[in-house]
Amino acid sequence: MQSYTEENYLKIIYHLSVISNPVQTNAIAEKIQTKAASVTDMLKKLSDKELVDYIKYQGVTLTEKGKLTAINIVRKHRLWEVFLVEKLNFKWDEVHEVAEELEHIKSTLLVERLDEFLEFPKVDPHGDPIPDQHGNFANLSFIKLSKLKTNEKGTITGVSEHSSPFLKHLEKLGLTLGKRVEISEIIDFDGSVELLIDDKKLNISREVAKHILISK
Amino acid sequence: MQSYTEENYLKIIYHLSVISNPVQTNAIAEKIQTKAASVTDMLKKLSDKELVDYIKYQGVTLTEKGKLTAINIVRKHRLWEVFLVEKLNFKWDEVHEVAEELEHIKSTLLVERLDEFLEFPKVDPHGDPIPDQHGNFANLSFIKLSKLKTNEKGTITGVSEHSSPFLKHLEKLGLTLGKRVEISEIIDFDGSVELLIDDKKLNISREVAKHILISK
DNA sequence: TAAAATTTTTAGATTTATCTAAATTTAAAA
DNA sequence: TTTTAAATTTAGATAAATCTAAAAATTTTA
């Protein structure tokens, strides 16, 4: 059994692995809001427990065991987010902090029953896929809205930025999951995107467009 | 803000206060599965934070601030128990350990929304009252089944023992909350109680009868 | 490729919650 | 009321997770 802190390290390493593998000490330190020295200490500990492969000065990779643990935490986090939004009427920008706590509750019975209660959701309120109890993800294919070309259409199915200000912004613009959009123009000057949604025109910055995920 | 551990101490002190006030160091140590020396250390800390009034060698009492904190934890514990039983189909003997973890989740929004989602329950699955957000309990009047006299009737509305073996035993006998019972005989020899439930006769030990709470 | 900059690790300290063993206080018994 | 027993506290140690400051390794740059 892992401690709350160990679980957090594993989760962060898991998320950072997607971007770069192996994961650097400083990257972890920044994400976890701690000092590099503390990270080094913890990596040694996780290595002793065979949850990560750690080479001094080189970085870490999750072992199979570590990866399964991490995915299980991600599973719990996302299921709780669905619960908060679907059942307790939380907004999609309000769920993260609470789910950060709920993801560490240990009972497997709880997780399986929650999954059932929520009718086995495949994605969380931000469109992120929810792994099953064996750690398998349904493979969803997303492309960034910023990669679409003029006149292309697609459905908003996810976001790659979870901060409250960003999500509130999208909400205000009506850019929520499931909405159908069409690119009407891409502005040369600043790369901003003009799109059609609910028959209305809308201009969003390139920065925003990069964090909206589309499926066709 | 209090730590997980501090919250547990406050909760235990709160429960023990009902039995004896002030609460003794050893009583806490036993409940919390730790050593008396550790309890002393924590009592000093809680005292510094003005959550308890602590007099060396005499014991502790919760301050108003400490009491409110404790009651809030009890509130969360019981609401989560209702959730587990009502929504996730947990049995009444399966909820305790999980609720022990869930009770420490911090968000007040979560608690109020959960309360609403559960339609403001007044009691938990064991019949224990759920305080409102101000810490007020509805005053329910219970008497022990063992205090009833021959031919008296009543409704099972609570239990004063929460262990899984005890609850499973009651379940098997059909002695669940809401059931109407009538005392048909009290056996002189061992104090055991014969009762009528669902038109069937049943004999339970005095020990069991003591932990069943009745309202008329 | 040698110097400079960056990243990472080590060493030693701190905080929180715990422990054991010994000392002290209080309560109970003779 | 003195002795004994029980409960409680103190003192000093330990484990987990963190920190700062300095040393070491790696990467970048000139």
mmCIF file of C-alpha atoms in Angstrom, chain A:
data_model
loop_
_atom_site.group_PDB
_atom_site.id
_atom_site.type_symbol
_atom_site.label_atom_id
_atom_site.label_comp_id
_atom_site.label_asym_id
_atom_site.label_seq_id
_atom_site.Cartn_x
_atom_site.Cartn_y
_atom_site.Cartn_z
ATOM 1 C CA MET A 1 0.000 0.000 0.000
ATOM 2 C CA GLN A 2 1.254 3.454 -0.866
ATOM 3 C CA SER A 3 0.968 6.668 1.104
ATOM 4 C CA TYR A 4 -0.997 9.681 -0.052
ATOM 5 C CA THR A 5 2.279 11.377 -1.006
ATOM 6 C CA GLU A 6 3.668 8.415 -2.913
ATOM 7 C CA GLU A 7 0.421 8.177 -4.860
ATOM 8 C CA ASN A 8 0.714 11.823 -5.820
ATOM 9 C CA TYR A 9 4.244 11.360 -7.092
ATOM 10 C CA LEU A 10 3.213 8.345 -9.170
ATOM 11 C CA LYS A 11 0.295 10.231 -10.659
ATOM 12 C CA ILE A 12 2.440 13.236 -11.579
ATOM 13 C CA ILE A 13 5.145 11.026 -13.085
ATOM 14 C CA TYR A 14 2.469 9.261 -15.094
ATOM 15 C CA HIS A 15 1.122 12.519 -16.528
ATOM 16 C CA LEU A 16 4.606 13.886 -17.253
ATOM 17 C CA SER A 17 5.621 10.632 -18.993
ATOM 18 C CA VAL A 18 3.222 11.456 -21.793
ATOM 19 C CA ILE A 19 5.235 14.591 -22.557
ATOM 20 C CA SER A 20 8.739 13.258 -21.994
ATOM 21 C CA ASN A 21 10.154 9.934 -20.940
ATOM 22 C CA PRO A 22 12.103 9.518 -18.724
ATOM 23 C CA VAL A 23 10.764 12.259 -16.464
ATOM 24 C CA GLN A 24 13.147 14.870 -15.031
ATOM 25 C CA THR A 25 13.465 15.676 -11.343
ATOM 26 C CA ASN A 26 12.775 19.374 -11.839
ATOM 27 C CA ALA A 27 9.637 18.739 -13.848
ATOM 28 C CA ILE A 28 8.230 16.744 -10.958
ATOM 29 C CA ALA A 29 9.339 19.351 -8.436
ATOM 30 C CA GLU A 30 7.518 22.084 -10.305
ATOM 31 C CA LYS A 31 4.278 20.114 -10.704
ATOM 32 C CA ILE A 32 4.224 18.943 -7.126
ATOM 33 C CA GLN A 33 5.178 22.361 -5.754
ATOM 34 C CA THR A 34 8.235 21.180 -3.907
ATOM 35 C CA LYS A 35 12.033 21.307 -4.143
ATOM 36 C CA ALA A 36 14.207 19.123 -6.363
ATOM 37 C CA ALA A 37 15.973 17.704 -3.304
ATOM 38 C CA SER A 38 12.668 16.423 -1.940
ATOM 39 C CA VAL A 39 11.890 14.804 -5.267
ATOM 40 C CA THR A 40 15.229 12.996 -5.310
ATOM 41 C CA ASP A 41 14.499 11.572 -1.855
ATOM 42 C CA MET A 42 11.093 10.346 -2.944
ATOM 43 C CA LEU A 43 12.390 8.843 -6.192
ATOM 44 C CA LYS A 44 14.825 6.728 -4.213
ATOM 45 C CA LYS A 45 11.995 5.541 -2.056
ATOM 46 C CA LEU A 46 9.737 4.721 -4.996
ATOM 47 C CA SER A 47 12.659 2.956 -6.646
ATOM 48 C CA ASP A 48 13.206 0.794 -3.538
ATOM 49 C CA LYS A 49 9.549 -0.163 -3.748
ATOM 50 C CA GLU A 50 9.995 -1.029 -7.437
ATOM 51 C CA LEU A 51 7.378 1.458 -8.512
ATOM 52 C CA VAL A 52 9.813 3.389 -10.708
ATOM 53 C CA ASP A 53 13.044 2.776 -12.561
ATOM 54 C CA TYR A 54 15.352 5.519 -11.463
ATOM 55 C CA ILE A 55 18.816 6.336 -12.736
ATOM 56 C CA LYS A 56 20.717 9.103 -10.980
ATOM 57 C CA TYR A 57 20.860 12.301 -13.009
ATOM 58 C CA GLN A 58 18.923 10.613 -15.840
ATOM 59 C CA GLY A 59 15.336 10.672 -14.624
ATOM 60 C CA VAL A 60 12.565 8.171 -13.859
ATOM 61 C CA THR A 61 10.187 5.860 -15.665
ATOM 62 C CA LEU A 62 7.265 4.035 -14.087
ATOM 63 C CA THR A 63 7.568 0.283 -13.748
ATOM 64 C CA GLU A 64 4.553 -1.799 -14.755
ATOM 65 C CA LYS A 65 3.541 -1.910 -11.102
ATOM 66 C CA GLY A 66 3.946 1.854 -10.745
ATOM 67 C CA LYS A 67 2.035 2.506 -13.914
ATOM 68 C CA LEU A 68 -0.926 0.407 -12.819
ATOM 69 C CA THR A 69 -1.018 2.236 -9.497
ATOM 70 C CA ALA A 70 -0.907 5.591 -11.261
ATOM 71 C CA ILE A 71 -3.624 4.652 -13.728
ATOM 72 C CA ASN A 72 -5.817 3.500 -10.886
ATOM 73 C CA ILE A 73 -5.506 6.913 -9.258
ATOM 74 C CA VAL A 74 -6.327 8.595 -12.561
ATOM 75 C CA ARG A 75 -9.342 6.293 -12.870
ATOM 76 C CA LYS A 76 -10.587 7.291 -9.434
ATOM 77 C CA HIS A 77 -9.954 10.972 -10.044
ATOM 78 C CA ARG A 78 -11.964 10.979 -13.244
ATOM 79 C CA LEU A 79 -14.819 8.889 -11.893
ATOM 80 C CA TRP A 80 -15.183 11.262 -8.947
ATOM 81 C CA GLU A 81 -15.188 14.210 -11.335
ATOM 82 C CA VAL A 82 -18.071 12.635 -13.236
ATOM 83 C CA PHE A 83 -19.883 12.093 -9.948
ATOM 84 C CA LEU A 84 -19.409 15.703 -8.877
ATOM 85 C CA VAL A 85 -20.674 17.101 -12.165
ATOM 86 C CA GLU A 86 -23.426 14.619 -12.971
ATOM 87 C CA LYS A 87 -24.830 14.040 -9.513
ATOM 88 C CA LEU A 88 -23.856 17.014 -7.384
ATOM 89 C CA ASN A 89 -24.149 19.715 -10.050
ATOM 90 C CA PHE A 90 -20.582 20.933 -9.778
ATOM 91 C CA LYS A 91 -19.373 22.982 -12.712
ATOM 92 C CA TRP A 92 -16.497 21.547 -14.759
ATOM 93 C CA ASP A 93 -14.108 24.135 -13.336
ATOM 94 C CA GLU A 94 -14.987 23.292 -9.734
ATOM 95 C CA VAL A 95 -14.169 19.607 -9.607
ATOM 96 C CA HIS A 96 -10.403 19.361 -9.761
ATOM 97 C CA GLU A 97 -9.347 20.172 -6.181
ATOM 98 C CA VAL A 98 -12.013 17.989 -4.608
ATOM 99 C CA ALA A 99 -11.178 15.074 -6.921
ATOM 100 C CA GLU A 100 -7.522 15.474 -5.904
ATOM 101 C CA GLU A 101 -8.593 14.442 -2.427
ATOM 102 C CA LEU A 102 -11.202 11.859 -3.359
ATOM 103 C CA GLU A 103 -8.787 9.986 -5.650
ATOM 104 C CA HIS A 104 -6.895 8.734 -2.595
ATOM 105 C CA ILE A 105 -9.812 6.951 -0.932
ATOM 106 C CA LYS A 106 -8.770 3.317 -0.822
ATOM 107 C CA SER A 107 -11.777 0.994 -1.105
ATOM 108 C CA THR A 108 -11.929 -0.901 -4.398
ATOM 109 C CA LEU A 109 -15.557 -1.789 -3.692
ATOM 110 C CA LEU A 110 -16.273 1.931 -3.593
ATOM 111 C CA VAL A 111 -14.670 2.558 -6.984
ATOM 112 C CA GLU A 112 -16.446 -0.308 -8.696
ATOM 113 C CA ARG A 113 -19.814 0.660 -7.226
ATOM 114 C CA LEU A 114 -19.272 4.292 -8.138
ATOM 115 C CA ASP A 115 -18.439 3.272 -11.711
ATOM 116 C CA GLU A 116 -21.666 1.260 -11.834
ATOM 117 C CA PHE A 117 -23.719 4.071 -10.267
ATOM 118 C CA LEU A 118 -22.432 6.459 -12.921
ATOM 119 C CA GLU A 119 -23.257 3.876 -15.598
ATOM 120 C CA PHE A 120 -19.656 3.198 -16.624
ATOM 121 C CA PRO A 121 -18.714 6.569 -18.055
ATOM 122 C CA LYS A 122 -15.989 6.517 -20.725
ATOM 123 C CA VAL A 123 -14.808 10.107 -20.272
ATOM 124 C CA ASP A 124 -14.667 12.678 -17.481
ATOM 125 C CA PRO A 125 -16.228 16.166 -17.611
ATOM 126 C CA HIS A 126 -13.212 17.482 -19.541
ATOM 127 C CA GLY A 127 -13.339 14.694 -22.109
ATOM 128 C CA ASP A 128 -10.404 12.776 -20.657
ATOM 129 C CA PRO A 129 -10.797 9.022 -21.010
ATOM 130 C CA ILE A 130 -11.499 6.912 -17.909
ATOM 131 C CA PRO A 131 -9.464 3.690 -17.799
ATOM 132 C CA ASP A 132 -11.257 0.478 -16.836
ATOM 133 C CA GLN A 133 -10.342 -1.514 -13.701
ATOM 134 C CA HIS A 134 -7.542 -3.267 -15.585
ATOM 135 C CA GLY A 135 -5.978 0.029 -16.624
ATOM 136 C CA ASN A 136 -7.101 -0.054 -20.245
ATOM 137 C CA PHE A 137 -8.162 3.126 -21.980
ATOM 138 C CA ALA A 138 -10.656 3.295 -24.805
ATOM 139 C CA ASN A 139 -8.636 4.890 -27.582
ATOM 140 C CA LEU A 140 -10.238 8.136 -28.452
ATOM 141 C CA SER A 141 -8.777 10.235 -31.221
ATOM 142 C CA PHE A 142 -8.633 13.939 -30.681
ATOM 143 C CA ILE A 143 -7.116 16.705 -32.717
ATOM 144 C CA LYS A 144 -6.485 20.230 -31.536
ATOM 145 C CA LEU A 145 -8.987 22.785 -32.777
ATOM 146 C CA SER A 146 -5.964 24.840 -33.865
ATOM 147 C CA LYS A 147 -5.085 22.092 -36.373
ATOM 148 C CA LEU A 148 -8.387 22.323 -38.234
ATOM 149 C CA LYS A 149 -8.476 24.130 -41.577
ATOM 150 C CA THR A 150 -10.980 26.651 -42.871
ATOM 151 C CA ASN A 151 -14.448 25.175 -43.460
ATOM 152 C CA GLU A 152 -13.655 21.995 -41.501
ATOM 153 C CA LYS A 153 -16.204 20.865 -38.945
ATOM 154 C CA GLY A 154 -15.924 18.913 -35.722
ATOM 155 C CA THR A 155 -17.337 18.250 -32.271
ATOM 156 C CA ILE A 156 -15.732 19.513 -29.075
ATOM 157 C CA THR A 157 -14.827 16.382 -27.133
ATOM 158 C CA GLY A 158 -12.165 17.515 -24.728
ATOM 159 C CA VAL A 159 -9.833 20.168 -23.348
ATOM 160 C CA SER A 160 -6.107 19.933 -22.641
ATOM 161 C CA GLU A 161 -6.064 22.661 -20.005
ATOM 162 C CA HIS A 162 -8.012 22.264 -16.786
ATOM 163 C CA SER A 163 -7.579 25.581 -15.012
ATOM 164 C CA SER A 164 -10.701 27.236 -13.723
ATOM 165 C CA PRO A 165 -10.165 30.545 -15.611
ATOM 166 C CA PHE A 166 -9.819 28.699 -18.924
ATOM 167 C CA LEU A 167 -12.844 26.506 -18.350
ATOM 168 C CA LYS A 168 -14.983 29.420 -17.199
ATOM 169 C CA HIS A 169 -13.957 31.288 -20.318
ATOM 170 C CA LEU A 170 -15.056 28.412 -22.559
ATOM 171 C CA GLU A 171 -18.292 28.105 -20.655
ATOM 172 C CA LYS A 172 -19.075 31.777 -21.194
ATOM 173 C CA LEU A 173 -18.414 31.420 -24.927
ATOM 174 C CA GLY A 174 -20.645 28.347 -25.087
ATOM 175 C CA LEU A 175 -17.703 26.133 -26.051
ATOM 176 C CA THR A 176 -18.683 23.064 -24.065
ATOM 177 C CA LEU A 177 -18.320 19.343 -24.716
ATOM 178 C CA GLY A 178 -20.547 18.002 -27.443
ATOM 179 C CA LYS A 179 -20.898 21.321 -29.274
ATOM 180 C CA ARG A 180 -20.469 21.220 -33.051
ATOM 181 C CA VAL A 181 -18.185 23.879 -34.525
ATOM 182 C CA GLU A 182 -17.094 24.938 -37.981
ATOM 183 C CA ILE A 183 -13.977 26.946 -38.781
ATOM 184 C CA SER A 184 -15.052 29.953 -40.826
ATOM 185 C CA GLU A 185 -11.687 31.709 -40.973
ATOM 186 C CA ILE A 186 -8.161 31.605 -39.632
ATOM 187 C CA ILE A 187 -6.777 35.088 -39.137
ATOM 188 C CA ASP A 188 -3.291 35.387 -40.593
ATOM 189 C CA PHE A 189 -2.222 38.274 -38.378
ATOM 190 C CA ASP A 190 -2.368 36.508 -34.972
ATOM 191 C CA GLY A 191 -3.448 32.979 -35.833
ATOM 192 C CA SER A 192 -6.759 33.491 -34.032
ATOM 193 C CA VAL A 193 -9.680 31.382 -35.164
ATOM 194 C CA GLU A 194 -13.126 32.481 -36.231
ATOM 195 C CA LEU A 195 -15.701 29.787 -35.843
ATOM 196 C CA LEU A 196 -19.367 29.091 -36.229
ATOM 197 C CA ILE A 197 -21.194 27.639 -33.257
ATOM 198 C CA ASP A 198 -24.978 27.518 -32.851
ATOM 199 C CA ASP A 199 -25.101 29.620 -36.046
ATOM 200 C CA LYS A 200 -23.189 32.420 -34.338
ATOM 201 C CA LYS A 201 -19.742 33.719 -35.185
ATOM 202 C CA LEU A 202 -17.056 33.650 -32.522
ATOM 203 C CA ASN A 203 -13.386 34.588 -32.482
ATOM 204 C CA ILE A 204 -10.990 32.780 -30.188
ATOM 205 C CA SER A 205 -7.251 33.217 -29.740
ATOM 206 C CA ARG A 206 -4.807 30.630 -31.065
ATOM 207 C CA GLU A 207 -3.850 29.912 -27.450
ATOM 208 C CA VAL A 208 -7.427 28.951 -26.623
ATOM 209 C CA ALA A 209 -7.806 26.962 -29.858
ATOM 210 C CA LYS A 210 -4.769 24.862 -28.959
ATOM 211 C CA HIS A 211 -6.454 23.602 -25.812
ATOM 212 C CA ILE A 212 -9.761 22.607 -27.369
ATOM 213 C CA LEU A 213 -9.874 19.009 -28.584
ATOM 214 C CA ILE A 214 -12.010 18.021 -31.531
ATOM 215 C CA SER A 215 -13.264 14.774 -32.986
ATOM 216 C CA LYS A 216 -14.864 14.677 -36.407
#
